[in-house]
XYZ file of C-alpha atoms in Angstrom:
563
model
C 305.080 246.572 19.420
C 307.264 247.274 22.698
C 304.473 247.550 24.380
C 302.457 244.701 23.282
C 305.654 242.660 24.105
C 305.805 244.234 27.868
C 302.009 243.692 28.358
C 302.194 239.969 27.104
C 305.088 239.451 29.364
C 304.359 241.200 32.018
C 301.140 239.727 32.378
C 299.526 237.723 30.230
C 302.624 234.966 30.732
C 301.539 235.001 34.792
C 298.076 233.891 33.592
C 299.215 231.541 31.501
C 301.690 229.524 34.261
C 298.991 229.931 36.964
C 296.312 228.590 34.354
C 299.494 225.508 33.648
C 299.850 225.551 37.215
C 295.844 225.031 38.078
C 295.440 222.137 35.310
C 297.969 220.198 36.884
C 296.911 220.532 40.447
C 293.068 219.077 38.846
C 294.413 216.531 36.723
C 296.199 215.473 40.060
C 293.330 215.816 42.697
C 290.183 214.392 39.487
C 292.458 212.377 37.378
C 292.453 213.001 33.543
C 289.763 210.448 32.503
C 286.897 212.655 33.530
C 287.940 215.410 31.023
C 287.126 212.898 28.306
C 284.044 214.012 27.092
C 282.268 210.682 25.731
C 283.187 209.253 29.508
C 279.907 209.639 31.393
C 280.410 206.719 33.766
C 281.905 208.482 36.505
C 278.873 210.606 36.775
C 276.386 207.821 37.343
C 278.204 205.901 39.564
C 278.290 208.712 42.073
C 277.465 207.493 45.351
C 276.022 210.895 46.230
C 273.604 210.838 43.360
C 274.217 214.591 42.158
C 276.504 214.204 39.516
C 273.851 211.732 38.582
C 271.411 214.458 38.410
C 273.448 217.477 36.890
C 274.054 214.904 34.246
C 270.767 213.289 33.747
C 269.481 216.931 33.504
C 271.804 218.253 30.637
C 271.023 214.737 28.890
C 267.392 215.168 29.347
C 267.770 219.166 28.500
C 269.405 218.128 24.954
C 266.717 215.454 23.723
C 264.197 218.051 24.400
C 263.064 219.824 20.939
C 264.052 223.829 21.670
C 261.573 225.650 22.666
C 260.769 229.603 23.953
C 262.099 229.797 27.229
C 264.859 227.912 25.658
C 265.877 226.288 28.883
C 262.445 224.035 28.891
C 262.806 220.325 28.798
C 259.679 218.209 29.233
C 261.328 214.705 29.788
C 261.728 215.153 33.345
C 258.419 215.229 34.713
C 256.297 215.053 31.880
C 253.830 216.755 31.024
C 255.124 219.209 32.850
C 257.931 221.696 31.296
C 261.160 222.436 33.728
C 264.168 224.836 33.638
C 267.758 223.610 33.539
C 268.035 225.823 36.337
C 266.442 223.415 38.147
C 268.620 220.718 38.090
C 271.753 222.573 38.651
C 273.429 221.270 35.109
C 274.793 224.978 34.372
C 272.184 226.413 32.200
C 275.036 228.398 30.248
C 277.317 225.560 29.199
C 273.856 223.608 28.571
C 272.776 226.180 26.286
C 275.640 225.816 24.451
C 276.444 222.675 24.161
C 272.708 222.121 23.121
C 273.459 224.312 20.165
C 276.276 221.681 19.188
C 274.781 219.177 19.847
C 274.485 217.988 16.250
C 278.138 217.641 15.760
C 278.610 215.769 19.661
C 278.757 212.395 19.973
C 275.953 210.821 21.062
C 277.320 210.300 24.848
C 278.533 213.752 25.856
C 279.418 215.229 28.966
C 280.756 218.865 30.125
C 281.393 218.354 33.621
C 285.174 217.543 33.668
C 285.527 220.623 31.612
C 283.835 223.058 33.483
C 285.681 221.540 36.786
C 288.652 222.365 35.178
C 287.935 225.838 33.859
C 286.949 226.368 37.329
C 290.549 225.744 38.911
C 291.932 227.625 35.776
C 289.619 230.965 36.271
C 290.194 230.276 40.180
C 293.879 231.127 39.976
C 293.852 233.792 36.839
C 290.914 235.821 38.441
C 292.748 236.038 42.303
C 296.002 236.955 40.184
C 294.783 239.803 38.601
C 293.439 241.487 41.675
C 296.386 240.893 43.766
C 298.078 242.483 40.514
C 296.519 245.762 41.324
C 297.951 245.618 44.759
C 301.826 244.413 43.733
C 303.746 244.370 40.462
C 305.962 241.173 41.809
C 305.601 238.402 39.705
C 306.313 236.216 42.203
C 303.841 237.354 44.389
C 301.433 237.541 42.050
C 301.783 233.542 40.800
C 301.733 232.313 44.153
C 298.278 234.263 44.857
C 297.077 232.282 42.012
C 298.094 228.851 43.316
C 296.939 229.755 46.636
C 293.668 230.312 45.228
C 293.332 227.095 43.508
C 293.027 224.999 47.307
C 290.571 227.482 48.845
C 288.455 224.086 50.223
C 284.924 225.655 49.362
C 285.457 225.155 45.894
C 287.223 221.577 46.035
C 284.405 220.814 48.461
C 281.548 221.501 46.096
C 283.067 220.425 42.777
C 281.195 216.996 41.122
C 278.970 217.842 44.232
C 276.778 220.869 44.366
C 279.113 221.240 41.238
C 278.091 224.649 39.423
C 278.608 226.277 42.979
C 282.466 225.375 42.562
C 282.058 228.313 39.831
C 283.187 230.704 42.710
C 285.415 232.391 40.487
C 282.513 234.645 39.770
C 282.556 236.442 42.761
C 286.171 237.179 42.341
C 285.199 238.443 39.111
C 282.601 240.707 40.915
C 285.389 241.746 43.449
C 287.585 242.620 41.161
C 285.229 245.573 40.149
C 285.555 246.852 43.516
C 289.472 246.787 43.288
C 289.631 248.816 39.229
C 289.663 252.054 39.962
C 289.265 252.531 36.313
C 286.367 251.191 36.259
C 284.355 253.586 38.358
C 284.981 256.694 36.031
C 283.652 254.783 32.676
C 280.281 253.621 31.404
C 281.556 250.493 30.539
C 280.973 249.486 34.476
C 276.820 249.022 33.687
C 277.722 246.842 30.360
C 280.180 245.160 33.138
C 277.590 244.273 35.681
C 275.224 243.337 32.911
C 277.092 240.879 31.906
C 278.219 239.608 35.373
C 274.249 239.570 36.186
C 273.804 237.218 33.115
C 276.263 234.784 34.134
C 275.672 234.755 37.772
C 272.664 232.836 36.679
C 273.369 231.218 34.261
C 275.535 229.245 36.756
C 273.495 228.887 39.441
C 270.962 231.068 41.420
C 273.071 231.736 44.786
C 275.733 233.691 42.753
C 272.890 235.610 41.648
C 272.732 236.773 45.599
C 276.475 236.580 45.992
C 277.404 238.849 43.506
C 274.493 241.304 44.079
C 275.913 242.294 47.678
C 279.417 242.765 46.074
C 277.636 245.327 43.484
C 275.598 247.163 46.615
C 279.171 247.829 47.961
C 280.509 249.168 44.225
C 277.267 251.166 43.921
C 278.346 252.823 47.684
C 281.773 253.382 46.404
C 280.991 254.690 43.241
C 278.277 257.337 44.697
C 281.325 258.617 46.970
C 283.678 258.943 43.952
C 281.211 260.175 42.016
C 279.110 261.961 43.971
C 275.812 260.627 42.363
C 273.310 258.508 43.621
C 271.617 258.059 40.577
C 274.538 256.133 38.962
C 274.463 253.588 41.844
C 270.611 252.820 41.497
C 271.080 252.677 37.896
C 273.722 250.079 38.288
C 271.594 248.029 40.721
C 268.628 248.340 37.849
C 270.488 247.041 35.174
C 272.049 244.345 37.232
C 268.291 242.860 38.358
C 266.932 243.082 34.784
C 270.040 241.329 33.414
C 269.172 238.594 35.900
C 265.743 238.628 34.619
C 265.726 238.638 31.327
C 268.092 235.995 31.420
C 265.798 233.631 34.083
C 263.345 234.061 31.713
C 265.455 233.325 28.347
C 266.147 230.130 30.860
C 262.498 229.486 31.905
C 262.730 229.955 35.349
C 259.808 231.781 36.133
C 257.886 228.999 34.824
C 255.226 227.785 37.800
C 255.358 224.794 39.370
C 258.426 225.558 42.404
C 256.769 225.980 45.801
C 259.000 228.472 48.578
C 257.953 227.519 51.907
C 260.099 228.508 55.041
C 261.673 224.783 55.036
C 265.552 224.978 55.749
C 265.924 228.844 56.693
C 267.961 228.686 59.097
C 268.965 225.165 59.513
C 271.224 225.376 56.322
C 272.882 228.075 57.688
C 276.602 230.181 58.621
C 277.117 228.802 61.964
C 279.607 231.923 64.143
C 282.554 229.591 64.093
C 282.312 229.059 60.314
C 285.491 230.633 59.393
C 287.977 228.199 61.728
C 285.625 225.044 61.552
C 287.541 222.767 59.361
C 284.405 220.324 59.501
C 287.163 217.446 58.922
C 288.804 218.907 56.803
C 292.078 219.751 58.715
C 294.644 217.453 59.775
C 296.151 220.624 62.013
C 293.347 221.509 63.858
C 290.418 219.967 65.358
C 286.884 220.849 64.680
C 284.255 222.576 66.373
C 280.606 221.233 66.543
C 277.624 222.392 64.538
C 273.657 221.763 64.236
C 272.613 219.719 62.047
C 272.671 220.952 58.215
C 275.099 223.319 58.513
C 277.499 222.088 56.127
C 276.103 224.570 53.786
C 277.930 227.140 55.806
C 281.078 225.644 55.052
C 283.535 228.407 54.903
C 286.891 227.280 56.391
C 289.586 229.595 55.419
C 292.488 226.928 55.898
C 295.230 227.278 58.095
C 297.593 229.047 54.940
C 294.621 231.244 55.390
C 294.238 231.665 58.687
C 298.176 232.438 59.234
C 297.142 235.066 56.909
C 294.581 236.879 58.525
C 296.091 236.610 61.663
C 299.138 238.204 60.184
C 296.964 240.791 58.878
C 295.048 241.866 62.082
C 298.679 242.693 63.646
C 299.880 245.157 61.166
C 296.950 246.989 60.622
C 296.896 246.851 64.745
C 300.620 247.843 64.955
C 301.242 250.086 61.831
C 299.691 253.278 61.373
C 301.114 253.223 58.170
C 298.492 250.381 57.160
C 295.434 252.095 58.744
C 296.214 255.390 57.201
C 297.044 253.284 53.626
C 293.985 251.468 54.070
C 291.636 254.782 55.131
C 293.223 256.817 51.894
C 291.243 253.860 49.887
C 287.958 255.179 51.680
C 285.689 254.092 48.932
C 287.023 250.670 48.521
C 287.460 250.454 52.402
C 283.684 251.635 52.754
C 282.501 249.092 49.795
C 284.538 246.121 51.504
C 283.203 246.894 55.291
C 279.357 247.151 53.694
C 280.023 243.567 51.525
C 281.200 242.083 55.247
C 278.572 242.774 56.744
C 275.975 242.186 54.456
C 277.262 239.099 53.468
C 277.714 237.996 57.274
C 274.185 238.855 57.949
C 272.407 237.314 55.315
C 274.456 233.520 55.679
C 273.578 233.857 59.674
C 270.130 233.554 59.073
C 267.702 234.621 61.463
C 269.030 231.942 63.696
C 272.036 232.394 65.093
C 273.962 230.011 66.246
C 277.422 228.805 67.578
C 278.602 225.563 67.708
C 275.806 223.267 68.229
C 273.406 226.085 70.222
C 270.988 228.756 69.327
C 272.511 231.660 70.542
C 269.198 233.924 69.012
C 266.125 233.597 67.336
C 264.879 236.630 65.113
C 261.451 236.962 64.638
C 260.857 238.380 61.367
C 257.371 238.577 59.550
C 256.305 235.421 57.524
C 256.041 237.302 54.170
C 260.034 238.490 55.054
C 261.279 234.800 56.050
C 259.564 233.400 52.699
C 261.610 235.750 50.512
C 264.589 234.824 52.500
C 263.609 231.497 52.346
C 264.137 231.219 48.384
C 267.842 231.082 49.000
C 267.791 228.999 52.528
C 270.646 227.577 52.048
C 271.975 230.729 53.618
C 275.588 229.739 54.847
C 276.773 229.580 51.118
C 276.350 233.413 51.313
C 279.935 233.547 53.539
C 281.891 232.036 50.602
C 281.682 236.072 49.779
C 283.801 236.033 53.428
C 286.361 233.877 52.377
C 287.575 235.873 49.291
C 287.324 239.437 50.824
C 289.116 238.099 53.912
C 291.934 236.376 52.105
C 292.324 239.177 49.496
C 292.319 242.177 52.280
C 294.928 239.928 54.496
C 297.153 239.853 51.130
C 296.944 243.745 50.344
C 297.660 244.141 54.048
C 300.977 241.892 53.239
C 301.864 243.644 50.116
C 301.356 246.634 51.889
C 303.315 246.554 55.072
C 306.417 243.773 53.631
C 309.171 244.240 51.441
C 308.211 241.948 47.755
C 310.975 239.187 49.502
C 309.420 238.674 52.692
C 305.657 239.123 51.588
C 306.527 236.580 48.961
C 308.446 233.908 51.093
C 305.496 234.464 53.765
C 302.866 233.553 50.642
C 304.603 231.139 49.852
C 304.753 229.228 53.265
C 301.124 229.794 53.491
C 300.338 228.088 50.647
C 302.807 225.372 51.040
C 300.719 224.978 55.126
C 297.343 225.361 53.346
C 297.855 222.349 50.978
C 299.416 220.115 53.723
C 296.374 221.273 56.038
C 293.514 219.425 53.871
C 295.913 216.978 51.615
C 293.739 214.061 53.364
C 291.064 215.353 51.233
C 292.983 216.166 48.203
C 294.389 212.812 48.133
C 290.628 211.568 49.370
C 289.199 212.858 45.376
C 292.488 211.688 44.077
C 291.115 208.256 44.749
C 287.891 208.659 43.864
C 287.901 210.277 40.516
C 291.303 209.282 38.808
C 290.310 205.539 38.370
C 288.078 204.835 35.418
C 284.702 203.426 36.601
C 282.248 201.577 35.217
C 278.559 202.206 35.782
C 276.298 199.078 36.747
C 272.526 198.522 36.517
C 270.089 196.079 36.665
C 268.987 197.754 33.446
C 272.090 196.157 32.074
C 271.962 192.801 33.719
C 271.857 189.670 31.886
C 268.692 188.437 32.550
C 266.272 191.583 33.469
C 268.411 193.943 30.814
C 266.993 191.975 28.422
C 262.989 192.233 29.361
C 264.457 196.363 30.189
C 265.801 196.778 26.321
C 263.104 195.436 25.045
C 261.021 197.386 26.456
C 263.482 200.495 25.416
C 262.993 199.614 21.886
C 259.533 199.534 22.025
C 259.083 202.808 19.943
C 255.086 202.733 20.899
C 255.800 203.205 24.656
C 257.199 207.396 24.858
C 256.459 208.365 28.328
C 257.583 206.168 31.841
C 255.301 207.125 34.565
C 256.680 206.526 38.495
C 253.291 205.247 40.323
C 255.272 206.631 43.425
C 258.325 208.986 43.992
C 260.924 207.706 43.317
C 264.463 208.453 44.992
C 268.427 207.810 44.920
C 269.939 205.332 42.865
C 266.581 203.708 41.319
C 265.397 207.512 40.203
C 268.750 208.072 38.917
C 269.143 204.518 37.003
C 265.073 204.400 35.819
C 265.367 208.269 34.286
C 269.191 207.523 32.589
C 267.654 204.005 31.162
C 264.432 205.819 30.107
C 266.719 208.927 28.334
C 268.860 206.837 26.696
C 265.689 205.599 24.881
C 264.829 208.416 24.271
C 261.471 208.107 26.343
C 260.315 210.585 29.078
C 259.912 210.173 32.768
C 257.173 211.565 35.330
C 259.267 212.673 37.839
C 262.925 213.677 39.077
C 264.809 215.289 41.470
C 264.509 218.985 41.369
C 266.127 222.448 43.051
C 262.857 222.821 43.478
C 260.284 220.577 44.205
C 256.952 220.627 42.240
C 255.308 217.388 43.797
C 251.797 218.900 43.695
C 251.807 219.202 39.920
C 253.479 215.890 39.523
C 251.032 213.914 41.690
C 248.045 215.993 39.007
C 249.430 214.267 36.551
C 249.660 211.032 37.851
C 246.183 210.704 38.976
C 245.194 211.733 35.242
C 247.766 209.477 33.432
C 246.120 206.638 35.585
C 242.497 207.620 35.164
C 242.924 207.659 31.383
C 246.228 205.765 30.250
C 247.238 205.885 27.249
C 249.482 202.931 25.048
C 252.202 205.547 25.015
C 252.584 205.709 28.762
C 254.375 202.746 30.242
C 253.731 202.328 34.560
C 256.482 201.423 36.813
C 254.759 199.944 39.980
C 257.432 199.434 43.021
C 257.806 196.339 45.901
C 256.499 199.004 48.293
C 252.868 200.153 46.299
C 252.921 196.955 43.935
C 249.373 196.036 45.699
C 247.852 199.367 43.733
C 247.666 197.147 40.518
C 244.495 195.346 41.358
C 243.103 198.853 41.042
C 243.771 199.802 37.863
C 242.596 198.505 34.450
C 246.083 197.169 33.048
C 247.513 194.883 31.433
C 250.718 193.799 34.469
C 254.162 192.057 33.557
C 257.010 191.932 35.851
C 260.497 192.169 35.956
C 262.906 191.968 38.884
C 261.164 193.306 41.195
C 259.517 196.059 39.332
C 255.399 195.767 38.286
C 254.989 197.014 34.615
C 251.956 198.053 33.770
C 250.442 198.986 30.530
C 246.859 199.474 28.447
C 247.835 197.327 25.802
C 249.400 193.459 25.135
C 253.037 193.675 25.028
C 254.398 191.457 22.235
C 257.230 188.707 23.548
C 256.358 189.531 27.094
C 254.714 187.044 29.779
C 251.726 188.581 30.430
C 250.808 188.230 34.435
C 247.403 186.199 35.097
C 244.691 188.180 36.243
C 244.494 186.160 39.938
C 248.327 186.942 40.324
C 247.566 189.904 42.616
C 244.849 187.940 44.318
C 247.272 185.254 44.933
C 250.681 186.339 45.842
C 249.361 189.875 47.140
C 246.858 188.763 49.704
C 248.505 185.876 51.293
């Protein structure tokens, strides 16, 4: 019982203040009314459209009836069956809220949520490595909350946002850092499992966390002594992540890799320092364009930290020789580096806004590269071995009062370093929106619900592609009627399939497929056998009479088309 009690106090009570700490710190920068489930404004009215499509791809995901994969949803581009993987809705909380879904409400949205277990896992995760390193409380809390404003994650949450689920790779790291772990079995059950979830989040951690276990695998064939246990390890770990892209339905056909963005969306050499706006301390540096991606600015809490860090292991042998007696660790962390920093480079290399070199690398090589091209998100692996090395260098080479007071001045620099972005969200999210449409307008809503109701028309069919705001508001009006579109955004495109079923849907409609015809291809009606009605500015077309609708005269075309 003693024990227990010194456990729970020792440690579980740290988690549980940084966890208290990290849901105040969201609730401040996101506001509380996007952790209200049945709210789902906020996530339409996003100006960058892909909240809109996280969203409209769980929504979409939970009409569908299941199916084996069980991460197949036809209403997206119908006929055509797509992964949740593919619109970056977070397969694993989609799963699972799917499997609820018959006690949700009918509006339901996990996005709030996950942002917040996000900032939560953030701080607990960071804590309990730096716990390995220090037994000061202290110390250990403010790791937490220093954790919590690492800008990669604030900058892709309600973006790009399962990729703000970087607490995975600190949950890979963390691996490295248990000694424990190295002399038990439980380490392949471990990776297993950290496989699984990598992608059930999203693809890149897949990558991310696969170059953390290459280092573990080095480290645990020099405690061990065995190869065999390593390539075991990296076995397990690929057919965890295959089975469960599979189980997800992500090997289904359709996604086309081409060599398209290798390179561009790449780690640019200044990545680390290049606030990219972010700072109000220090200026930025200039990039080429699409580089955001490589967005890996360690703050200037964190670069006070590193900096800090390269002096004592240059000025203390103590450090060096501390560092060196962790050989395995040291080796695994070196190997990580430098994988990582290879693979978000690119085969372009570049600094600032010039190509310092150009690999040339065989086509078959750059289109397996080319399936994760957004390369630069590979550094985010940078960031965390970077900050957590500078902090065991601290721990290491300070007394707990010092290390701590430095910590906490970092943090306190970091946070006033990017609070014009902070307070930037703050704005954003913590006012309660409400989501317009013309779908809801007083005049055209009308003709659109209609229309909605009609329980003969089941599939929508874009005569075009369709992009931004009118994909977003067409596919949420079409869902919420529980009808299917022909086309979306996806991860990855599958135009060519789409486009095979348009021609065919046209060739032979049928009265369950509605057409949308748009101001830009409206003069493609005169070629089709339909019956045309219009609303707005939007052509409908469809085989059969639509009852309490104005049906367009057949010299309307001829009239207002060719004039």
């Amino acid at each position: 019982m003693k024990r227990f009690s010194a456990i729970l106090y020792s440690k579980y009570i740290l988690y549980i203040v940084i966890a208290m700490f990290a849901t105040a710190v969201f609730c401040y920068i996101y506001g509380y009314y996007i952790l209200n489930p049945v709210y789902t404004d906020w996530l339409l009215a996003d100006a960058h459209y892909d909240l809109s499509q996280h969203y409209l791809g769980w929504v979409a995901y939970r009409q569908s009836e299941w199916t084996f994969p069980i991460g197949y949803t036809d209403y997206l581009a119908y006929p055509t069956q797509t992964s949740v993987i593919f619109t970056d809705s977070i397969p694993c909380f989609a799963v699972l809220f799917k499997l609820l879904s018959p006690v949700l409400p009918d509006e339901f949205q996990y996005f709030g949520l996950w942002g917040l277990l996000c900032f939560i896992l953030q701080g607990v995760l960071s804590a309990r490595i730096i716990s390995r390193f220090t037994d000061n409380k202290a110390i250990i809390v403010c790791t937490g909350i220093f954790f919590v404003f690492i800008p990669a994650v604030i900058r892709k949450m309600f973006g790009h946002t399962a990729l703000a689920g970087q607490w995975i790779i600190l949950l890979a790291l963390d691996r490295i850092f248990d000694h424990e772990s190295y002399a038990t079995r439980k380490k392949y059950i471990a990776w297993m499992l950290i496989g699984g979830l990598a992608v059930s989040i999203h693809m890149y951690f897949v990558v991310m966390c696969g170059i953390i276990l290459i280092g573990y695998c080095v480290a645990d064939s020099i405690i061990n002594r065995r190869v065999r246990d390593g390539a075991l390890l990296l076995l397990l770990y690929l057919l965890s992540v295959g089975i469960v892209i599979a189980i997800l339905g992500g090997f289904s056909k359709g996604p086309v890799v081409t060599t398209d963005g290798l390179g561009i969306f790449s780690l640019n050499l200044n990545g680390l320092f290049n606030s990219q706006g972010w700072s109000c301390l220090i200026p930025s540096f200039p990039l080429l364009e699409g580089q955001f991606e490589g967005f890996i600015y360690l703050g200037v809490g964190g670069i006070l930290l590193l900096l800090v860090a390269v002096i004592q292991i240059l000025l203390r042998k103590k450090i060096r020789v501390t560092a060196l007696g962790k050989q395995p660790v040291f080796v695994a962390m070196l190997l990580i580096s430098f994988l990582t920093f290879i693979f978000a480079l690119s085969p372009t290399v570049t600094l600032n806004d010039r190509v310092i070199v150009q690999v040339p690398l065989p086509e078959f090589l750059l289109k397996c590269w080319s399936i994760f091209r957004s390369t630069g998100r590979i550094g985010w692996v940078l960031v965390y071995i970077i900050l957590l090395s500078s902090l065991f260098v601290l721990c290491k080479t300070f007394n707990n009062r010092t290390a701590f007071i430095f910590l906490f001045i970092c943090t306190a620099i970091q946070v006033y370093d990017i609070h014009r972005e902070l307070f930037d969200r703050h704005i954003r999210y913590s006012q309660k929106v409400e989501y317009e449409t013309v779908f809801r307008d007083a005049y055209a809503g009308e003709k659109w619900s209609q229309l909605g109701n009609n329980d003969e028309i089941k599939h929508i069919v874009f005569t075009q592609t369709v992009t931004g705001a009118d994909l977003y508001a067409f596919t949420d009006w079409a869902l919420s009627h529980g009808k299917t579109v022909s086309n979306f955004y996806f991860a990855r495109p599958i135009d060519e399939e789409i486009n095979v079923n348009l021609r065919k849907a046209l060739l032979e409609p049928s009265c369950e497929e509605m057409f949308i015809f748009f101001p830009s291809n409206v003069k493609e009606c005169a070629r089709y056998d339909l019956n045309y009605y219009i609303i707005g500015n939007n052509i409908i077309g469809y085989r059969d009479v639509i009852d309490g609708m104005d049906l367009l005269p057949d010299n309307y075309f001829y009239n207002n088309l060719n004039q």
